[in-house]
Amino acid sequence: MDFRLTEDQRALSRGVRDLLEGRFDREALRAAVDAPALDRELWRELGDAGFFALRLPEEDGGVGLGLPEAVLVFEEAGRALLPGPLVATHLAAGSVPGAAEGTVVVTEADEGLVPWLDEADVVIGDAGGAVPMRSVDPLTPLHRVPGERGHGEGGLLAGGDGRLVAALLLAAEQVGSAGWATEAAVGYAREREQFGQPIGAFQAVKHLCAGMLVRTELARAAVRAASVTADPVEIAGAKLLADTAAVGNARDCLQVLGGMGFTWEADVHLHLKRAWVRAELRLPAARAEEAVAAGL
Amino acid sequence: MDLSCTDEEEAYRAGLREWLAATLPGLPERPDPLDWPGRRAYDCGWQRRLYDAGYADVHWDASPTQRLIFLEETELAGAPYVGANFVGLLHAGPTVAAEGTPEQRARWLPPVLRGDEVWCQGFSEPGAGSDLASLRTRAVRDGDEYVISGQKIWTSHAEVADWCELLVRTDPGAASKHKGITWLAMPMDAPGITVRPLRTLAGSTEFAEVFLDEVRVPVGNRVGEENDGWRVTMVTLSFERGTAFVGEVVACRRLLGELARTARKNGTWDDPVLRRRLGRLSAEFRALWRIVQANVSEAQATGGAPGAGGSVFKLHYSHARQELYEAAAAVLGPEALDLGRDWTLDRLSSLSYTIAAGTSQIQRNIVAERILGLPKGR
């Protein structure tokens, strides 16, 4: 047993982080907030980099990596707050032509919600009669499927392990976002001075930051282990803890940033809102808790 | 990321499992938890069985993976815990193994493994709890001996211990309070030692005050250099926070399974709020076990003791375990008020977890300062 990243996995993480920092930095993020449309060029570049074809076998033109590598890549996507139906398109690679290359955008009806419906080329699942919402997340347009349709088990991606993989990849994004929030809070607490010292010297602030790290580490360990075992109960637990970490950390980060954190200019609200959206998709808290309890 | 075990490790697991299945039914009845001498005899008897079967040295000679297998299998089988051997096996032993001379290792380690000698921990003082480095117990060099005077408190197992891992101040004038401390092994039968048991809120006397009045300890009992005891102590504490609790995570998963069975029987499982609460706790203990594997992998790779990551583990574990007993009380109802039930005593004991081995508040400071790099302050 060696529950550490391999050198190749570390290099993959670093590579994706570099790619996203170069291609989707803070400036690009804020530009996307001001003009929310899916960047097709970026989508193709992600396709070229193997983001969607990561788990396809090499003989099918894929990268031939596995779930453990996929969660590392999606963790970086969550950290960068990369917009778009990333998980659905990743899952559709190999079955929907063009998805693997990033030339086609695939979305999915999931828990009665359809993200990015107007921008998508292909919709998986029953999105009939979907009505637009004023989405809380400025970077995730949402449609609501009326009635009970679209809840739980449906959708083509639900076939086989798709439903579980989707939950795990969303969880990985949540971990990335939780890590971002910790770093943002700690960075601010080191610089911002009040009463003649950095606010990070005050225990009240320190303890908020320490709690953020604990939540992140717990969720990260759960997500990475679940990516290795692919155990359904473990995946449900990972989604649960990752949702808790992403939402809790964004809130605590906002608190550490104080008045600044409550402004539109601070990025933390974008992370919080995306975390809320991901928490409502695949295995929201109530069902995840039930799934883990059923394993007892 | 590799969570699998080698064939050799799986063979070790299978052998251990078989031995546990054959051995556990023949064990004597556990003594009353309030009977310390009885518990010492019971715990040491268990340690002796492990020694005779070749499983005793797992805490410091085996690979970390093997240690995890040992903890996992013994807990899952419901085997006795280290108990009175806690300090010897999990704190003092690893410290002597890492920092002691060959002679010291030969003198102190085998009796711990055989269950012949029990250790206690003489770290805390009335004026130096979480602020451990403020300790004032003095040791003055007199020829080949240190002469020690002062007072220790919260000393678990002191009543029944043969040895004490003792922190003393050897240089009161040192530039920093961390610099004048020395780590000594003190025989508990030395003249000048008075042990006064303290009663816990659970009614037991599992810790004590220890008064030291000109106790003489040979200089050869010093582990590490004089005035270098703080560094040696950090080695001990990283073991304490990093690995000393890991078996208990498995125990918690077993307890949670028991609780779910009880809840299904008594109908409380039908309450979705309670069921979901147990589900979340289960997810947390599963993740804590994965953190243990990550910490152990890291320590194995770097060849050192578990680092500040142990504080991350301890912080969440101690709270989650307390939550487990609160959930248990919700499942058990009025029965949770019966001191005759193990659950009730354990619920009371669990109140110490966020205090012992560094309070949660201190752990948060450690995480914030040592991992996140926030400035020191008040």
XYZ file of C-alpha atoms in Angstrom, chain B residues 96-310:
215
model
C 13.129 4.994 22.482
C 13.227 3.017 19.243
C 13.841 6.205 17.249
C 16.047 8.208 19.635
C 17.519 5.766 22.173
C 21.000 4.214 22.251
C 21.365 0.485 21.443
C 21.680 -0.191 25.202
C 18.499 1.768 25.943
C 16.593 -0.046 23.235
C 17.794 -3.398 24.600
C 16.824 -2.430 28.167
C 13.390 -0.927 27.625
C 11.839 -2.280 24.464
C 11.657 -6.066 25.083
C 9.802 -5.799 28.434
C 7.218 -3.542 26.800
C 6.711 -6.053 24.014
C 6.412 -8.962 26.462
C 3.894 -7.115 28.614
C 6.292 -7.230 31.580
C 6.605 -3.498 32.046
C 4.049 -0.718 31.836
C 4.892 2.929 31.133
C 3.173 6.164 31.974
C 3.601 9.646 30.582
C 4.999 12.404 32.832
C 4.560 15.390 30.554
C 1.767 17.630 31.849
C 1.998 19.751 34.984
C -0.567 21.852 36.830
C 0.916 24.986 35.224
C 1.869 23.344 31.921
C -0.981 21.580 30.182
C -1.460 22.656 26.605
C 1.453 25.038 27.136
C 3.647 22.015 27.710
C 6.989 23.831 27.353
C 6.210 25.895 30.472
C 6.913 22.842 32.626
C 8.806 23.552 35.863
C 9.771 20.151 37.286
C 13.504 20.611 37.901
C 16.316 18.115 37.393
C 19.733 19.063 38.785
C 22.801 17.069 37.810
C 24.606 15.472 40.788
C 27.428 13.273 39.515
C 25.955 10.437 37.485
C 22.410 11.225 38.573
C 19.698 13.791 38.053
C 17.909 14.910 41.214
C 14.295 15.691 40.336
C 11.689 17.736 42.195
C 8.314 18.908 41.018
C 4.823 17.735 40.175
C 3.164 16.051 37.210
C -0.550 15.700 36.543
C -2.983 13.798 34.253
C -0.509 10.912 34.350
C -2.428 7.997 32.876
C -1.567 4.537 34.280
C 0.694 6.104 36.979
C -0.797 3.827 39.640
C 0.288 0.674 37.875
C 3.294 1.842 35.831
C 6.890 0.638 36.146
C 8.416 3.461 34.111
C 7.589 7.045 33.373
C 8.609 8.996 30.276
C 9.429 12.192 32.116
C 10.061 15.718 30.882
C 12.190 17.833 33.197
C 13.752 21.282 33.074
C 17.537 20.999 33.128
C 18.392 24.584 32.158
C 16.082 27.150 33.753
C 18.177 29.981 32.291
C 17.889 28.848 28.672
C 17.145 31.550 26.118
C 13.842 29.881 25.212
C 11.580 27.745 27.370
C 11.818 25.006 24.730
C 15.597 24.811 24.999
C 16.123 23.731 28.603
C 14.062 20.508 28.634
C 15.326 16.912 28.902
C 13.582 13.528 28.286
C 14.204 10.910 31.014
C 13.024 7.391 31.767
C 12.169 7.328 35.475
C 11.564 4.077 37.397
C 8.275 4.486 39.259
C 9.605 2.662 42.344
C 12.344 5.243 42.982
C 12.267 6.825 46.451
C 10.606 10.237 46.560
C 7.719 9.468 44.186
C 4.166 9.841 45.482
C 1.226 8.903 43.245
C -2.185 10.308 44.112
C -4.962 8.971 41.867
C -7.433 11.457 40.395
C -11.012 10.431 39.821
C -12.349 11.139 36.340
C -15.903 12.206 35.563
C -16.473 8.606 34.489
C -15.751 7.552 38.068
C -12.514 5.743 37.231
C -9.028 6.582 38.440
C -7.210 6.255 35.155
C -4.942 9.186 35.751
C -3.078 10.599 38.731
C -1.000 13.380 40.193
C 2.652 12.428 40.631
C 4.730 14.284 43.227
C 8.523 14.154 42.883
C 10.676 14.944 45.889
C 14.403 14.697 45.154
C 13.984 11.601 43.032
C 17.347 10.323 41.757
C 17.515 9.045 38.165
C 20.771 7.869 36.501
C 22.065 10.106 33.704
C 22.095 6.985 31.527
C 18.293 7.083 31.547
C 18.326 10.197 29.426
C 17.076 9.716 25.863
C 18.620 12.278 23.528
C 20.952 15.048 24.653
C 20.568 17.164 27.775
C 18.345 20.179 26.995
C 17.307 18.583 23.689
C 14.183 17.028 25.193
C 11.734 19.242 23.328
C 12.832 17.825 19.981
C 12.604 14.274 21.365
C 9.152 15.139 22.718
C 7.972 16.344 19.345
C 8.901 12.892 18.013
C 6.734 11.340 20.734
C 3.828 13.689 20.134
C 3.844 13.188 16.392
C 3.499 9.462 17.058
C 0.744 10.167 19.542
C -1.241 12.323 17.123
C -0.264 10.463 13.999
C -0.644 6.794 14.720
C -1.636 6.215 18.319
C -5.331 6.633 17.488
C -5.490 4.731 14.225
C -6.746 1.448 15.649
C -9.580 3.375 17.226
C -10.841 4.497 13.827
C -11.434 0.875 12.947
C -13.048 0.407 16.353
C -15.390 3.291 15.538
C -16.381 1.669 12.255
C -17.146 -1.532 14.145
C -19.150 0.376 16.778
C -21.081 2.161 14.061
C -21.977 -1.189 12.511
C -23.163 -2.417 15.936
C -25.195 0.739 16.370
C -26.871 0.273 12.979
C -27.800 -3.302 13.939
C -29.256 -2.094 17.234
C -31.166 0.670 15.457
C -32.636 -1.806 12.958
C -33.761 -3.988 15.853
C -35.295 -1.305 18.058
C -36.975 0.615 15.256
C -35.005 3.852 15.459
C -33.563 3.034 12.003
C -36.942 4.078 10.571
C -36.203 7.654 11.604
C -34.611 9.147 8.463
C -32.908 11.930 10.418
C -31.131 9.442 12.643
C -30.364 7.113 9.746
C -28.821 9.930 7.753
C -26.823 11.008 10.786
C -25.336 7.513 11.023
C -24.652 7.592 7.276
C -22.665 10.807 7.542
C -20.682 9.471 10.506
C -19.892 6.340 8.532
C -18.588 8.446 5.637
C -16.414 10.405 8.060
C -14.863 7.335 9.689
C -14.208 5.770 6.285
C -12.441 8.976 5.207
C -10.486 9.123 8.481
C -9.180 5.632 7.783
C -8.035 6.860 4.361
C -6.265 9.826 6.005
C -4.467 7.342 8.239
C -3.331 5.449 5.147
C -2.165 8.695 3.548
C -0.254 9.793 6.676
C 1.333 6.385 7.081
C 2.308 6.253 3.397
C 3.941 9.647 3.724
C 5.808 8.667 6.888
C 6.914 5.414 5.288
C 8.259 7.250 2.253
C 10.116 9.929 4.199
C 11.346 7.489 6.832
C 10.276 9.777 9.643
C 7.531 10.126 12.189
C 4.108 11.257 11.026
C 4.154 15.032 10.636
C 1.688 17.792 11.448
C -0.828 15.871 9.304
C -1.487 13.957 12.512
